[in-house]
PDB file of C-alpha atoms and ligand atoms in Angstrom:
ATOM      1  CA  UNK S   1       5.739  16.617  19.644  1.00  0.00           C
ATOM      2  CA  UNK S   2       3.591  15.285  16.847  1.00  0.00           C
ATOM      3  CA  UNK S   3       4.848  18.062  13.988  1.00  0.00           C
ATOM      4  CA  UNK S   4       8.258  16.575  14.822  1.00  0.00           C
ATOM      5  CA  UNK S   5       7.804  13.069  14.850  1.00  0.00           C
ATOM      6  CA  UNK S   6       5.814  13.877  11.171  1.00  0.00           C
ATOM      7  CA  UNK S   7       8.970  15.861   9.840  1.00  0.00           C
ATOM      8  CA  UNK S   8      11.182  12.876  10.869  1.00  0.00           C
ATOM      9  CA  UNK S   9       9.029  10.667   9.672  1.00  0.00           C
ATOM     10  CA  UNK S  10       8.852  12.555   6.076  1.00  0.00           C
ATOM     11  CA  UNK S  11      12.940  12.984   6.086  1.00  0.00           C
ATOM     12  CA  UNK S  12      12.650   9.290   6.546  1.00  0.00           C
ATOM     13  CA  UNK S  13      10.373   8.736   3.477  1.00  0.00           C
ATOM     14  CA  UNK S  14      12.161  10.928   1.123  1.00  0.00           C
ATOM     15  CA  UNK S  15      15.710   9.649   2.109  1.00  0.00           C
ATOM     16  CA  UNK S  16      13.869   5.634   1.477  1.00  0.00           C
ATOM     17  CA  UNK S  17      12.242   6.888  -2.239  1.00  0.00           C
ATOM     18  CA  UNK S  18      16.434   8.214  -2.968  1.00  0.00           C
ATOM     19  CA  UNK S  19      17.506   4.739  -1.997  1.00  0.00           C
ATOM     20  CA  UNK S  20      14.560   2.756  -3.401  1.00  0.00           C
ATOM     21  CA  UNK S  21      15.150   4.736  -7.001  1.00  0.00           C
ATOM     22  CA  UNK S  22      18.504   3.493  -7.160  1.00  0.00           C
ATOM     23  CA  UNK S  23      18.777  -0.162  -5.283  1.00  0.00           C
ATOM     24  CA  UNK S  24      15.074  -2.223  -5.960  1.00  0.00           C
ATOM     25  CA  UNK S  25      13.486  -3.559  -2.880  1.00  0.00           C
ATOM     26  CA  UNK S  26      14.922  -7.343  -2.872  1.00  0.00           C
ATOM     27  CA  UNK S  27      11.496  -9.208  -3.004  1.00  0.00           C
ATOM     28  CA  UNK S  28       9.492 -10.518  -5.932  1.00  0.00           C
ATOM     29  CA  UNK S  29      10.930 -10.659  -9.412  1.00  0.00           C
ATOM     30  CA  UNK S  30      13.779  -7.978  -8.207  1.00  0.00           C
ATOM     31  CA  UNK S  31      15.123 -11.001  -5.455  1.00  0.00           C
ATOM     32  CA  UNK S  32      18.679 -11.445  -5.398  1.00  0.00           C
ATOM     33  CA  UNK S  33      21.172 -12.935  -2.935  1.00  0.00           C
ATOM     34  CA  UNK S  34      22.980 -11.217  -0.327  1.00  0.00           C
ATOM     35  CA  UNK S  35      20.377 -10.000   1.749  1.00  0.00           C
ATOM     36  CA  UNK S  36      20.853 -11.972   4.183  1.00  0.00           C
ATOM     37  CA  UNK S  37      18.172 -14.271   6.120  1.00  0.00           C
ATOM     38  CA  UNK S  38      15.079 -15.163   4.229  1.00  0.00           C
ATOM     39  CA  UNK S  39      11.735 -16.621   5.007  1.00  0.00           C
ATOM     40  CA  UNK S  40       8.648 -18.186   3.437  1.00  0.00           C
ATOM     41  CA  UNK S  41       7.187 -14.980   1.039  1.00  0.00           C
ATOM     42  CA  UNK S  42       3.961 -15.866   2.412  1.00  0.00           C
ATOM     43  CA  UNK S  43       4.165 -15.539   6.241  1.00  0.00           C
ATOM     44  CA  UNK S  44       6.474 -12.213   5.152  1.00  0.00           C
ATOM     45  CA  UNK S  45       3.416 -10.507   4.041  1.00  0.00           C
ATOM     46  CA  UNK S  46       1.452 -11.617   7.401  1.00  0.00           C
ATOM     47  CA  UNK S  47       4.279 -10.509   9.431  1.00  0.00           C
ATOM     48  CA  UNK S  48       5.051  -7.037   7.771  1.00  0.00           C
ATOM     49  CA  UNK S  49       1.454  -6.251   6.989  1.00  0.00           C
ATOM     50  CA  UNK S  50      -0.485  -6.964  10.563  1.00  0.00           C
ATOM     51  CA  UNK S  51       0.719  -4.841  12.296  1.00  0.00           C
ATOM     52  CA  UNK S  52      -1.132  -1.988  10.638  1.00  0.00           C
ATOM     53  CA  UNK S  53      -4.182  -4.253  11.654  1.00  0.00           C
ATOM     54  CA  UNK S  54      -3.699  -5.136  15.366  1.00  0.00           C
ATOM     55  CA  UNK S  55      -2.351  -1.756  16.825  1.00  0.00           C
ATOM     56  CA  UNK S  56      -5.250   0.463  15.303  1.00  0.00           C
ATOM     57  CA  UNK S  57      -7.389  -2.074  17.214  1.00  0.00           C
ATOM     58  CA  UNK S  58      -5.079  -1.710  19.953  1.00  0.00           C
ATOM     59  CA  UNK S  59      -5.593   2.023  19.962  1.00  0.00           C
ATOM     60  CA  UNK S  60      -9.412   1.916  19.951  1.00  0.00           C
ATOM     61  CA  UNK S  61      -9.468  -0.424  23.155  1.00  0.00           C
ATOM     62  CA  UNK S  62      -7.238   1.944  24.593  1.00  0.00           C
ATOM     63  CA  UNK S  63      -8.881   4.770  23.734  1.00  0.00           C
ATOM     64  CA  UNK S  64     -12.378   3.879  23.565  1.00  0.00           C
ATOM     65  CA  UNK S  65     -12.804   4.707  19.991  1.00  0.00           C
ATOM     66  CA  UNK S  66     -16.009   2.728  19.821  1.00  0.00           C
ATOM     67  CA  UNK S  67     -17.808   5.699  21.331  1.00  0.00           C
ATOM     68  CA  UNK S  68     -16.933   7.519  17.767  1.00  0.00           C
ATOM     69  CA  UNK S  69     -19.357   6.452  14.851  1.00  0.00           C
ATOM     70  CA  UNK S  70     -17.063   8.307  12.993  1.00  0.00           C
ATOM     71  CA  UNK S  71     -13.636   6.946  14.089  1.00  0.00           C
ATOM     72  CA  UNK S  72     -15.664   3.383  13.709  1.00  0.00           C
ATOM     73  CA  UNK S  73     -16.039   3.840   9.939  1.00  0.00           C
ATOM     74  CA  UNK S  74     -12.553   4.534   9.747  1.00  0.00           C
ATOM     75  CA  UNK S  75     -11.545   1.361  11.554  1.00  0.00           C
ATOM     76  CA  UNK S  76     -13.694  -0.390   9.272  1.00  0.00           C
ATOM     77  CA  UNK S  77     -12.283   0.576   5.999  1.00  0.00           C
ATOM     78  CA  UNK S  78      -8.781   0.547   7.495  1.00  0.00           C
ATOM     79  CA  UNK S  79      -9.395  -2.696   8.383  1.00  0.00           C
ATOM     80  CA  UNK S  80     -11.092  -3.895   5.262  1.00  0.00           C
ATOM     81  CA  UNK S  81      -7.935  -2.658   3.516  1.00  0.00           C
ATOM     82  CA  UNK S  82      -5.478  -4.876   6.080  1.00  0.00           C
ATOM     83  CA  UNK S  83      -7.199  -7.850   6.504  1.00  0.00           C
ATOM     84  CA  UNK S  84      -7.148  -8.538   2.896  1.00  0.00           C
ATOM     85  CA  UNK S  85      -3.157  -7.795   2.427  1.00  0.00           C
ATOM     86  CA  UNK S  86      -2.310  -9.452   5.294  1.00  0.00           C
ATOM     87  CA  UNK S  87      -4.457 -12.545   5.709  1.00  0.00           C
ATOM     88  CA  UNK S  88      -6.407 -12.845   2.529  1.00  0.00           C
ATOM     89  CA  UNK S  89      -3.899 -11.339  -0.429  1.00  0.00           C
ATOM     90  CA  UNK S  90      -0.826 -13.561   0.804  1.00  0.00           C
ATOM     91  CA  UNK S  91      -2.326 -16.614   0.520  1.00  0.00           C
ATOM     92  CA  UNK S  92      -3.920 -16.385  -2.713  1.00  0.00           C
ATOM     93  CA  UNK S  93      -0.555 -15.602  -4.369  1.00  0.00           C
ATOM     94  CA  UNK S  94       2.253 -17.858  -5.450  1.00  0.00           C
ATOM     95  CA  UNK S  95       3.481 -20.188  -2.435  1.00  0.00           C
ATOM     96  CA  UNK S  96       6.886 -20.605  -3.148  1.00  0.00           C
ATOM     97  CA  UNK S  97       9.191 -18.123  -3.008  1.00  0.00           C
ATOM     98  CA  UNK S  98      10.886 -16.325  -0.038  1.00  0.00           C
ATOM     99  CA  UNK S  99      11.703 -12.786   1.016  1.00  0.00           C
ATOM    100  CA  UNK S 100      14.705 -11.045   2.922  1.00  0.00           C
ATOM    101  CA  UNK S 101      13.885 -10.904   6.623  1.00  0.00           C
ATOM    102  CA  UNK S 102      15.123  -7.503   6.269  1.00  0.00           C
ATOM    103  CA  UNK S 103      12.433  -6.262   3.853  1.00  0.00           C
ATOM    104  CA  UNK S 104       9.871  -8.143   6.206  1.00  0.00           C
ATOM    105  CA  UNK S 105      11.554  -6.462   9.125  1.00  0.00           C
ATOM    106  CA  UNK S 106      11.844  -2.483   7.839  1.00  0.00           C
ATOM    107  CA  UNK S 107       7.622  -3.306   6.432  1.00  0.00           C
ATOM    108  CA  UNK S 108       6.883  -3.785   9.785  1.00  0.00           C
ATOM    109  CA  UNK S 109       8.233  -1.074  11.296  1.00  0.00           C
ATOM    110  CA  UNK S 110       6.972   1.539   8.361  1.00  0.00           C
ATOM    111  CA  UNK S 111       3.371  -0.286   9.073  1.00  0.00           C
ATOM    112  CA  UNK S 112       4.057   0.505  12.922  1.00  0.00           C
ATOM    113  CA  UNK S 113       5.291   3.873  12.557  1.00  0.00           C
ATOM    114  CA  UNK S 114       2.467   4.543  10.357  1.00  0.00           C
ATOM    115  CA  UNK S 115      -0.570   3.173  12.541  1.00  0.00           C
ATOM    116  CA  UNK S 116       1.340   4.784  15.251  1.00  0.00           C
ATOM    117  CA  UNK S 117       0.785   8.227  13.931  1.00  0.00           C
ATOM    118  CA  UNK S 118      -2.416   7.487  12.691  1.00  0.00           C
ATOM    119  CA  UNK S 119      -3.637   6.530  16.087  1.00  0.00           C
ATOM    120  CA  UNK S 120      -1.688   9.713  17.655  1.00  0.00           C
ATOM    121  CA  UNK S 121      -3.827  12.223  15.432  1.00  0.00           C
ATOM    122  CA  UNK S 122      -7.620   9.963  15.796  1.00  0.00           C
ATOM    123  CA  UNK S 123      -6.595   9.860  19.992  1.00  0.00           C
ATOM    124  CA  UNK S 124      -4.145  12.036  21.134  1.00  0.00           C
ATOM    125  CA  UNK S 125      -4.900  15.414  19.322  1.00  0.00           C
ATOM    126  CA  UNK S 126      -8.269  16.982  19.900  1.00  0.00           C
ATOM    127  CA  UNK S 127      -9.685  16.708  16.449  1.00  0.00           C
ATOM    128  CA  UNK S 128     -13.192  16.964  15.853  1.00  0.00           C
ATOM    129  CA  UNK S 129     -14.645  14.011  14.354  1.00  0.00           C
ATOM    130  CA  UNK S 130     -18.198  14.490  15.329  1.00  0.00           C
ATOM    131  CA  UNK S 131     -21.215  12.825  13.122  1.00  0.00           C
ATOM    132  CA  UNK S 132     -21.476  15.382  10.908  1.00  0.00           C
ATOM    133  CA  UNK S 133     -18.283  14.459   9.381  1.00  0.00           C
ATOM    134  CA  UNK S 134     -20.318  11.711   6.878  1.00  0.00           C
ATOM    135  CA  UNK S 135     -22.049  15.216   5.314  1.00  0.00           C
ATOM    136  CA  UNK S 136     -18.211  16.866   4.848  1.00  0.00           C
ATOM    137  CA  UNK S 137     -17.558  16.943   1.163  1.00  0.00           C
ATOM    138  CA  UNK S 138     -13.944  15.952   2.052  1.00  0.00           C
ATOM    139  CA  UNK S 139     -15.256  12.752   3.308  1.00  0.00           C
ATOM    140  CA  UNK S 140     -17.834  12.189   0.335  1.00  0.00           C
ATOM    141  CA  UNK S 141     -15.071  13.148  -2.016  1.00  0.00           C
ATOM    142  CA  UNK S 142     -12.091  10.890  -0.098  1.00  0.00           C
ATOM    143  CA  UNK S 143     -14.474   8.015   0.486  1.00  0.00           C
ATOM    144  CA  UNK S 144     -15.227   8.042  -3.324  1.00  0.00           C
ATOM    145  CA  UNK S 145     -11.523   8.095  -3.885  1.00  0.00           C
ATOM    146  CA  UNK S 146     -10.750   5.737  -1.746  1.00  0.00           C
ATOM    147  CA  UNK S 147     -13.092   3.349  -3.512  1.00  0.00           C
ATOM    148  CA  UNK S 148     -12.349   4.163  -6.832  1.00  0.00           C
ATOM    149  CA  UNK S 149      -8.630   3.094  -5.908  1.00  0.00           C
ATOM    150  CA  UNK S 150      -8.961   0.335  -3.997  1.00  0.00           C
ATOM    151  CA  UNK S 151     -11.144  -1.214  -6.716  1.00  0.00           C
ATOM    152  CA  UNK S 152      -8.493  -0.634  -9.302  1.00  0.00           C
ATOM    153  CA  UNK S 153      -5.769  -2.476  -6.781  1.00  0.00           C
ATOM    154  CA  UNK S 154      -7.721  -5.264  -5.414  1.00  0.00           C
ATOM    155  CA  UNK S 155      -8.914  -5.797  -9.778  1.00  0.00           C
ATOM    156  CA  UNK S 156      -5.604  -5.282 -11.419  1.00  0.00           C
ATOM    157  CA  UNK S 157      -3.901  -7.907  -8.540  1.00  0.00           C
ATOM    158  CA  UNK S 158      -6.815 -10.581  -9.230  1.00  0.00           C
ATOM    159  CA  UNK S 159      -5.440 -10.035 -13.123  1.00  0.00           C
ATOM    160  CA  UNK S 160      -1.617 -10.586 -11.618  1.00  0.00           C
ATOM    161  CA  UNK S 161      -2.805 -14.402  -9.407  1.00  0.00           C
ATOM    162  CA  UNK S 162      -4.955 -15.387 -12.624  1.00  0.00           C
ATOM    163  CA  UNK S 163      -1.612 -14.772 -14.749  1.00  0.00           C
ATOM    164  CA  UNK S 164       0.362 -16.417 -12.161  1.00  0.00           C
ATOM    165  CA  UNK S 165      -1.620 -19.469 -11.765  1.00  0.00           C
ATOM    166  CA  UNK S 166      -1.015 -19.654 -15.464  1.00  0.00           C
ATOM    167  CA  UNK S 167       2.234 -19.456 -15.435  1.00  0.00           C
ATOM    168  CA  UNK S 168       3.620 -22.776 -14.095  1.00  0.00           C
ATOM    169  CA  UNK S 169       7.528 -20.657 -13.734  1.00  0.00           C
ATOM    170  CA  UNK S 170       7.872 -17.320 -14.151  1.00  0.00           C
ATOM    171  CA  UNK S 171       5.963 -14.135 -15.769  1.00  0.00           C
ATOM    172  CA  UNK S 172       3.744 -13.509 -18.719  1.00  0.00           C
ATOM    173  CA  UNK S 173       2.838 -10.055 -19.640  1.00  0.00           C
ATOM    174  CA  UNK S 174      -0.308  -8.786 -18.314  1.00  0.00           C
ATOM    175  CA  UNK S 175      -2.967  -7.878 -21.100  1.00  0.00           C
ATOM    176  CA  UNK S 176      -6.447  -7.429 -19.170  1.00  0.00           C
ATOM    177  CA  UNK S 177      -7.881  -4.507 -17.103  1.00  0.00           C
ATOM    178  CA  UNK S 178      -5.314  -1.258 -16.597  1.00  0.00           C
ATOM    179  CA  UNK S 179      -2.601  -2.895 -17.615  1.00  0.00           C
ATOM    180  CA  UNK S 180      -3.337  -2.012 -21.063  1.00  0.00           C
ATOM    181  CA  UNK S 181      -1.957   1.282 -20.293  1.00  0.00           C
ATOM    182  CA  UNK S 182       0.901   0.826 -17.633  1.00  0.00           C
ATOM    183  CA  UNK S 183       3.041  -1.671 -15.859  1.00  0.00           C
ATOM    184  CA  UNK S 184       1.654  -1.459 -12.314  1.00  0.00           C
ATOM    185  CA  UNK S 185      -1.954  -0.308 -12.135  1.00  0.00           C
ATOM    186  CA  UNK S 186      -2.299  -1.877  -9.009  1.00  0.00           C
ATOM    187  CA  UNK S 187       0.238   0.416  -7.333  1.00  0.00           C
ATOM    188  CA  UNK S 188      -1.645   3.552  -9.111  1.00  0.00           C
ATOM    189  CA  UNK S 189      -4.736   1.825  -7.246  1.00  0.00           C
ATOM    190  CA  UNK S 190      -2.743   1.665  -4.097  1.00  0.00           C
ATOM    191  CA  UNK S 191      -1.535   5.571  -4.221  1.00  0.00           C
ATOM    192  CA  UNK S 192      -5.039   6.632  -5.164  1.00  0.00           C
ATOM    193  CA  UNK S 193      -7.009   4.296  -2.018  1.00  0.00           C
ATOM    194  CA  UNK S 194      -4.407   6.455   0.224  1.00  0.00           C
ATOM    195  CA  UNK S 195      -4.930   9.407  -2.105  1.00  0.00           C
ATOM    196  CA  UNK S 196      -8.522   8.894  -0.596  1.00  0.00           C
ATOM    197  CA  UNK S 197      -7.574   8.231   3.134  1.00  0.00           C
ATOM    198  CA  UNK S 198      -5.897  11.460   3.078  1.00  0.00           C
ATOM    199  CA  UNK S 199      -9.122  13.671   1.794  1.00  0.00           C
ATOM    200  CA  UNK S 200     -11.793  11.548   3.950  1.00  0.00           C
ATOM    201  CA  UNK S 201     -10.028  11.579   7.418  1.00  0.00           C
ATOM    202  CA  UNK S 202      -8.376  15.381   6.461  1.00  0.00           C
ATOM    203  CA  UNK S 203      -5.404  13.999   8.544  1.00  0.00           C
ATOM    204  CA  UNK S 204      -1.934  15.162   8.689  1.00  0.00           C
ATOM    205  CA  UNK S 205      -0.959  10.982   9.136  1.00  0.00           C
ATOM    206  CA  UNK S 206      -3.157  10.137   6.042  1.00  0.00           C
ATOM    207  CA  UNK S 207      -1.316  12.919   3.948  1.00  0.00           C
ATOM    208  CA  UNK S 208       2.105  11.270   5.127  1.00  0.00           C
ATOM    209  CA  UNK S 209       0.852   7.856   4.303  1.00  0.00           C
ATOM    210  CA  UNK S 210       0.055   9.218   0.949  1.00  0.00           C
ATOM    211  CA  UNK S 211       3.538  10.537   0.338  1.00  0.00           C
ATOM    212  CA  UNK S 212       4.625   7.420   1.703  1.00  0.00           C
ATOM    213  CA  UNK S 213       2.900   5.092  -0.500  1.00  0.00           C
ATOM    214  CA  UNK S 214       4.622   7.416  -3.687  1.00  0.00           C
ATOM    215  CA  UNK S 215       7.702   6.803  -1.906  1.00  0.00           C
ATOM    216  CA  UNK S 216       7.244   3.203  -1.859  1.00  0.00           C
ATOM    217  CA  UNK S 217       6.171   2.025  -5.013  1.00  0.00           C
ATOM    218  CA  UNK S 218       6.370   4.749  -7.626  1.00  0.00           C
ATOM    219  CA  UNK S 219      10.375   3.213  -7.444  1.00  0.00           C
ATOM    220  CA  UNK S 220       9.259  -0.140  -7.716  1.00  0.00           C
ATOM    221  CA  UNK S 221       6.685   1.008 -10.841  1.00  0.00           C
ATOM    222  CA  UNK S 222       9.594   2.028 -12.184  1.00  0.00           C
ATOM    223  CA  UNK S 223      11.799  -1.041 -12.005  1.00  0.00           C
ATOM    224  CA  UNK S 224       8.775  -3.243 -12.927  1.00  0.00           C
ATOM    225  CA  UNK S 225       8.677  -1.277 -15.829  1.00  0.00           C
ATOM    226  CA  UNK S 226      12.073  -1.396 -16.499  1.00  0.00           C
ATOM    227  CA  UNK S 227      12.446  -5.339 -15.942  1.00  0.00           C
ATOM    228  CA  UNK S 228       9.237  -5.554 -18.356  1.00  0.00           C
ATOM    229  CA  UNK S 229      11.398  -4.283 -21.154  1.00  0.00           C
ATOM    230  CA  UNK S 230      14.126  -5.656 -21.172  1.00  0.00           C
ATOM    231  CA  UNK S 231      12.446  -9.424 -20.163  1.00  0.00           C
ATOM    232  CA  UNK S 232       9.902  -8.971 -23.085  1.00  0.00           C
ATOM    233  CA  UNK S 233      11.274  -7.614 -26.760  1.00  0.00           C
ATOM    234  CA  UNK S 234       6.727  -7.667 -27.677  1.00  0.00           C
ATOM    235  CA  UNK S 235       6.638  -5.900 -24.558  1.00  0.00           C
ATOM    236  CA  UNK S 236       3.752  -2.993 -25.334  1.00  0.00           C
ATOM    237  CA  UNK S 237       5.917   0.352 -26.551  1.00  0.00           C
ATOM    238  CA  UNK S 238       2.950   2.788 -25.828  1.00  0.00           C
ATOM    239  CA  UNK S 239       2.470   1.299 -22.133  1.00  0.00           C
ATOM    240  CA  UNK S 240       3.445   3.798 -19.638  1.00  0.00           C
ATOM    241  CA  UNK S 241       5.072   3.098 -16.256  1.00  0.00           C
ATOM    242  CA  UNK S 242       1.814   3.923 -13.681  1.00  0.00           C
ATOM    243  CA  UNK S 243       0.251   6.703 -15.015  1.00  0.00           C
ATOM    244  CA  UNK S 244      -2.167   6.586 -18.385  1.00  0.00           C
ATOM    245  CA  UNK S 245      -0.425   8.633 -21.090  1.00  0.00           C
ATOM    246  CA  UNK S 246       1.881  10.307 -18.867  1.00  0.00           C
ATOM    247  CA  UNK S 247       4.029   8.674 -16.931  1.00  0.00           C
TER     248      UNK S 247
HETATM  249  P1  LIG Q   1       3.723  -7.084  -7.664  1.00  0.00           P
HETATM  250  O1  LIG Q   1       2.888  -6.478  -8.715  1.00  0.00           O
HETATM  251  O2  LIG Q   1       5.207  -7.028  -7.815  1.00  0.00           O
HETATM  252  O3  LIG Q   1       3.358  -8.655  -7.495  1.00  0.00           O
HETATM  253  C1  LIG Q   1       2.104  -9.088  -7.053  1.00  0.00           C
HETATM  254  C2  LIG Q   1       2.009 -10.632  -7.207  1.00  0.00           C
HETATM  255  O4  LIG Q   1       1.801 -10.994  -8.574  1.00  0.00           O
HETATM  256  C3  LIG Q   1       3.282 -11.375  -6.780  1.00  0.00           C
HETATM  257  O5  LIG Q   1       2.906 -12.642  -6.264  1.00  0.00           O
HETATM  258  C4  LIG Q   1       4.039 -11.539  -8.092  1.00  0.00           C
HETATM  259  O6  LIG Q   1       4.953 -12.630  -8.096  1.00  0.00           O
HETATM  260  C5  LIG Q   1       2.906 -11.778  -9.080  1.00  0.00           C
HETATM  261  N1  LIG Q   1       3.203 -11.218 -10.410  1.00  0.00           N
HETATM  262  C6  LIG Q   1       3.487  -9.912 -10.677  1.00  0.00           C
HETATM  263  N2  LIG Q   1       3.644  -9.718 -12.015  1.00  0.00           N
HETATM  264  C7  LIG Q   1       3.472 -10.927 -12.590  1.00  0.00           C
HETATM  265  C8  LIG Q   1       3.527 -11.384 -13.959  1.00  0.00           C
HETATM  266  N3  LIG Q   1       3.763 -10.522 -14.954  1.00  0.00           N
HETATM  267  N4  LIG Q   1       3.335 -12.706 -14.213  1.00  0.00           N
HETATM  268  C9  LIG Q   1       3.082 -13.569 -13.202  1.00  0.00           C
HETATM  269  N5  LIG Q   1       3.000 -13.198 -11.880  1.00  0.00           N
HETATM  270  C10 LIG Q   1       3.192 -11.894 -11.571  1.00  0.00           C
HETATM  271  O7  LIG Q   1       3.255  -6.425  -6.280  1.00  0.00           O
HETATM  272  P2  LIG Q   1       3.972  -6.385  -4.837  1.00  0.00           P
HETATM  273  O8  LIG Q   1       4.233  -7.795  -4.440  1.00  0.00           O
HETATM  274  O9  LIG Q   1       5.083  -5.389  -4.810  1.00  0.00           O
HETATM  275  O10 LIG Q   1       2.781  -5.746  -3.960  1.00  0.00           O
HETATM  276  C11 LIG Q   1       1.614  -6.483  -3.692  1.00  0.00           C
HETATM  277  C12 LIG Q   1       0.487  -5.564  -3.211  1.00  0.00           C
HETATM  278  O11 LIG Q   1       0.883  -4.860  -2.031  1.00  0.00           O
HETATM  279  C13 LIG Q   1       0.084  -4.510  -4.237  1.00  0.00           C
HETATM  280  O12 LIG Q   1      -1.328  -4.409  -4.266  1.00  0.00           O
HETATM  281  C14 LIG Q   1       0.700  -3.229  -3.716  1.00  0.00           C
HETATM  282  O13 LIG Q   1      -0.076  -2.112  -4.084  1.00  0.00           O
HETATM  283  C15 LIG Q   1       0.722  -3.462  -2.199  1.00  0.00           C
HETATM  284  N6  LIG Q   1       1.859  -2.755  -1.578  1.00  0.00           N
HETATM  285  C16 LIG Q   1       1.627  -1.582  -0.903  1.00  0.00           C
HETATM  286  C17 LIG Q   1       2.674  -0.838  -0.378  1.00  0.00           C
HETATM  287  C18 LIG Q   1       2.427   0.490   0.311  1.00  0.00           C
HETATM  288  O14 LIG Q   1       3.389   1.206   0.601  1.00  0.00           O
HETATM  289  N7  LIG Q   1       1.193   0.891   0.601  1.00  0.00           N
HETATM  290  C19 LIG Q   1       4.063  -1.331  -0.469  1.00  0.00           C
HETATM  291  C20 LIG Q   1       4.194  -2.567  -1.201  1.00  0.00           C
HETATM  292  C21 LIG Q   1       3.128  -3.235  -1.727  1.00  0.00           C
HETATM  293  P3  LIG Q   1       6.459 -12.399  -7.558  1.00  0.00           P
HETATM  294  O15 LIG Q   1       6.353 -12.118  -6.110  1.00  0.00           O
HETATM  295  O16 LIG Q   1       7.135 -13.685  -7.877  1.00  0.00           O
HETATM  296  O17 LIG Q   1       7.038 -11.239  -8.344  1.00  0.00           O
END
């Protein structure tokens, strides 16, 4: 069951980062009308993001995943990661503003679909997650990751609400931190932290997720990018789109 669910589930993502490279997702500075029903940008984020938060929870109760010191760390992080883009992230941003319910509505379900699998492979499959996973190089190397890239996300998005609270209307181009070098070094944070997830929990639902996260915003890095130009004539020439040099 599970290896079909995950090749769905990739069809799914690649079929989304097709559609995503040629229509932008409808929220932040790529809003436009016709999308339908829209609600307060803040409680979007709460609603689409949660999920992710309460049904890995859900799962451990279940499942008595408190009996695992090693599933616990993984909660943890997971949760460190979750709480902060769904409680704490949207209400340091901008308060006005509204999103599609539709973009609220299909984050939701990836974020259930996601935790869903997640919990399927820490519960439901017989993997081995005994204590001697903290010694595993993958782990060492994947939590390292991880923190590497969720450092250069939760930074580079402090740089994007001190710009914003600057910025009475509109956007400024951002000059501190990563952004030196490319439009959306918080994404690149984003892909690495799940870059990270992948290595440390050796899971075929954290190697999804990864490919996932691509799917998701490499698109939107691009149409940042894109927007950046053409907004801004002083925009930066040698700034890349998410990768240093490269890309
Ligand atoms: P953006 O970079 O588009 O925007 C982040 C916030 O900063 C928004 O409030 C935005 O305002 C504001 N902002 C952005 N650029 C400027 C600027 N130049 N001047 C002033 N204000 C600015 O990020 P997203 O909203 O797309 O994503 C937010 C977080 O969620 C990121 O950390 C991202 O990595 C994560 N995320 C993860 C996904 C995943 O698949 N794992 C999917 C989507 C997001 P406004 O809204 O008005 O544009």
């Amino acid at each position: 069951m599970y290896p079909i669910l995950i090749n769905i589930w990739m069809t799914i993502g690649i079929i989304t980062f097709i559609i995503l490279l040629i229509i932008s997702a409808p929220y932040g500075r790529h809003s436009r009308s016709g999308w339908g029903l829209t609600i307060p940008k803040r409680l979007g984020w709460i609603v689409m993001e949660s999920p992710a938060l309460y049904l890995l929870w859900i799962y451990y109760f279940l499942y008595d995943g408190f009996s695992n010191p090693v599933l616990i760390f993984f909660l943890i992080i997971w949760s460190v990661h979750y709480f902060n883009r769904s409680f704490i992230w949207p209400m340091r941003i901008k308060k006005d503003g509204t999103m599609p319910v539709l973009v609220a509505l299909m984050a939701f379900l990836f974020n259930a679909v996601n935790t869903f699998l997640h919990g399927y492979w820490f519960f439901l499959l017989d993997i081995n997650y005994d204590i001697s996973w903290f010694s595993e190089p993958v782990f060492i190397i994947g939590f390292l990751i991880f923190i590497i890239g969720a450092f250069i996300n939760i930074h580079s998005d402090n740089i994007l609400m001190r710009l914003a609270k600057n910025t009475e209307h509109g956007y400024k181009i951002p000059q501190e931190g990563l952004y030196k070098y490319v439009s959306s070094p918080n994404y690149l944070g984003e892909i690495i932290e799940w870059l990270g997830w992948a290595i440390l929990t050796w899971s075929v639902s954290g190697l999804v997720f990864f490919f996932w996260t691509i799917f998701n915003l490499l698109p939107r890095a691009i149409s940042h990018h894109k927007w950046y130009k053409e907004k801004f004539e002083d925009y930066p020439k040698e700034r890349k789109i998410i990768i240093p040099k490269i890309l």
